[in-house]
Amino acid sequence: MPDLAVVIGRRNTPLTDCYWIQSAPCGCIASLTTTTKPRGRGVNVLETAEQAHRHMVPLKRERDDENRRGFTWQLVTKVRYHAEIGTRWTCQQHRKDV
Ligand SMILES: [Zn+2]
């Protein structure tokens, strides 16, 4: 597999150290995927937000619907994800325990 890296906050991060996360317009996290997926004997690398979206939501109609509703994808490092997001997927507005 090629050694892909992305620059996040000025730091070079291997793509494999990141997750793709999808957020709703309010800030709730809707879904998450790793950047690599086994495919046959090889590995499928999700390099772009669009590839991640296509992997998670195979139906174009549903992807278009999510795009219309303002869902976005962003690449976050696994370190940052586990430090800042973890299981807190719900935005302040939708959090029930606040
Ligand atoms: Zn929310």
Short mmCIF file of C-alpha atoms and ligand atoms in Angstrom, two decimals:
data_model
loop_
_atom_site.label_atom_id
_atom_site.label_comp_id
_atom_site.label_asym_id
_atom_site.label_seq_id
_atom_site.Cartn_x
_atom_site.Cartn_y
_atom_site.Cartn_z
CA MET A 1 0.00 0.00 0.00
CA PRO A 2 1.36 3.44 -0.81
CA ASP A 3 2.33 5.56 2.15
CA LEU A 4 -0.26 8.25 2.05
CA ALA A 5 -0.07 11.16 4.42
CA VAL A 6 -2.26 14.12 5.08
CA VAL A 7 -1.49 17.45 6.69
CA ILE A 8 -3.72 18.22 9.63
CA GLY A 9 -2.94 21.32 11.65
CA ARG A 10 0.49 21.59 9.95
CA ARG A 11 1.49 18.10 11.00
CA ASN A 12 2.06 15.32 8.55
CA THR A 13 -0.10 12.40 9.55
CA PRO A 14 -0.25 9.03 7.85
CA LEU A 15 -3.71 8.55 6.43
CA THR A 16 -3.93 5.24 8.29
CA ASP A 17 -3.73 7.17 11.59
CA CYS A 18 -6.96 8.97 10.76
CA TYR A 19 -10.69 8.36 10.69
CA TRP A 20 -13.27 9.85 8.41
CA ILE A 21 -16.16 11.20 10.43
CA GLN A 22 -19.46 12.44 9.12
CA SER A 23 -21.22 15.24 10.95
CA ALA A 24 -24.76 16.48 10.83
CA PRO A 25 -25.25 20.25 10.47
CA CYS A 26 -25.97 20.58 14.20
CA GLY A 27 -22.65 18.98 15.11
CA CYS A 28 -23.78 15.46 15.97
CA ILE A 29 -21.53 12.80 14.50
CA ALA A 30 -23.48 10.59 12.15
CA SER A 31 -20.91 7.98 11.17
CA LEU A 32 -17.27 7.06 11.24
CA THR A 33 -15.01 4.90 9.11
CA THR A 34 -11.38 3.95 9.05
CA THR A 35 -9.44 5.11 6.00
CA THR A 36 -8.57 1.62 4.81
CA LYS A 37 -10.83 -1.30 4.08
CA PRO A 38 -9.82 -4.80 3.07
CA ARG A 39 -10.87 -5.58 -0.47
CA GLY A 40 -10.15 -9.02 -1.86
CA ARG A 41 -6.50 -9.67 -1.10
CA GLY A 42 -5.64 -6.00 -1.06
CA VAL A 43 -6.67 -2.86 0.68
CA ASN A 44 -9.07 -0.20 -0.42
CA VAL A 45 -7.90 3.24 0.69
CA LEU A 46 -10.50 5.91 1.28
CA GLU A 47 -8.54 8.98 0.28
CA THR A 48 -11.32 11.50 -0.16
CA ALA A 49 -14.47 12.46 1.65
CA GLU A 50 -16.41 11.35 -1.39
CA GLN A 51 -14.84 7.88 -1.30
CA ALA A 52 -15.62 7.58 2.39
CA HIS A 53 -19.19 8.65 1.74
CA ARG A 54 -19.58 6.16 -1.10
CA HIS A 55 -18.19 3.40 1.10
CA MET A 56 -20.57 4.13 3.97
CA VAL A 57 -23.62 5.00 1.91
CA PRO A 58 -23.65 2.97 -1.30
CA LEU A 59 -26.89 4.44 -2.62
CA LYS A 60 -26.35 7.67 -4.52
CA ARG A 61 -29.89 8.80 -3.73
CA GLU A 62 -29.12 8.59 -0.01
CA ARG A 63 -25.77 10.33 -0.42
CA ASP A 64 -27.40 13.16 -2.34
CA ASP A 65 -30.02 13.43 0.37
CA GLU A 66 -27.37 13.68 3.09
CA ASN A 67 -25.47 16.29 1.09
CA ARG A 68 -28.67 18.29 0.66
CA ARG A 69 -29.28 18.14 4.39
CA GLY A 70 -25.80 19.54 5.00
CA PHE A 71 -23.95 16.50 6.29
CA THR A 72 -20.19 16.89 5.93
CA TRP A 73 -17.13 14.63 6.14
CA GLN A 74 -13.89 15.45 7.83
CA LEU A 75 -10.64 13.68 8.45
CA VAL A 76 -9.52 13.55 12.09
CA THR A 77 -6.51 11.84 13.59
CA LYS A 78 -7.27 8.80 15.71
CA VAL A 79 -5.40 10.46 18.58
CA ARG A 80 -7.62 13.53 18.44
CA TYR A 81 -10.73 11.44 17.99
CA HIS A 82 -10.07 9.37 21.09
CA ALA A 83 -8.96 12.40 23.13
CA GLU A 84 -11.75 14.79 22.21
CA ILE A 85 -14.64 12.91 20.69
CA GLY A 86 -14.66 9.29 21.75
CA THR A 87 -18.19 8.20 22.42
CA ARG A 88 -19.54 11.74 22.69
CA TRP A 89 -21.13 11.80 19.29
CA THR A 90 -24.02 14.00 20.26
CA CYS A 91 -23.89 17.77 19.94
CA GLN A 92 -24.74 20.02 22.88
CA GLN A 93 -28.18 20.71 21.54
CA HIS A 94 -29.12 17.04 21.36
CA ARG A 95 -27.31 15.82 24.44
CA LYS A 96 -29.84 14.60 26.95
CA ASP A 97 -27.71 14.58 30.08
CA VAL A 98 -26.96 18.31 30.07
ZN ZN B 1 -27.11 17.40 17.14
#
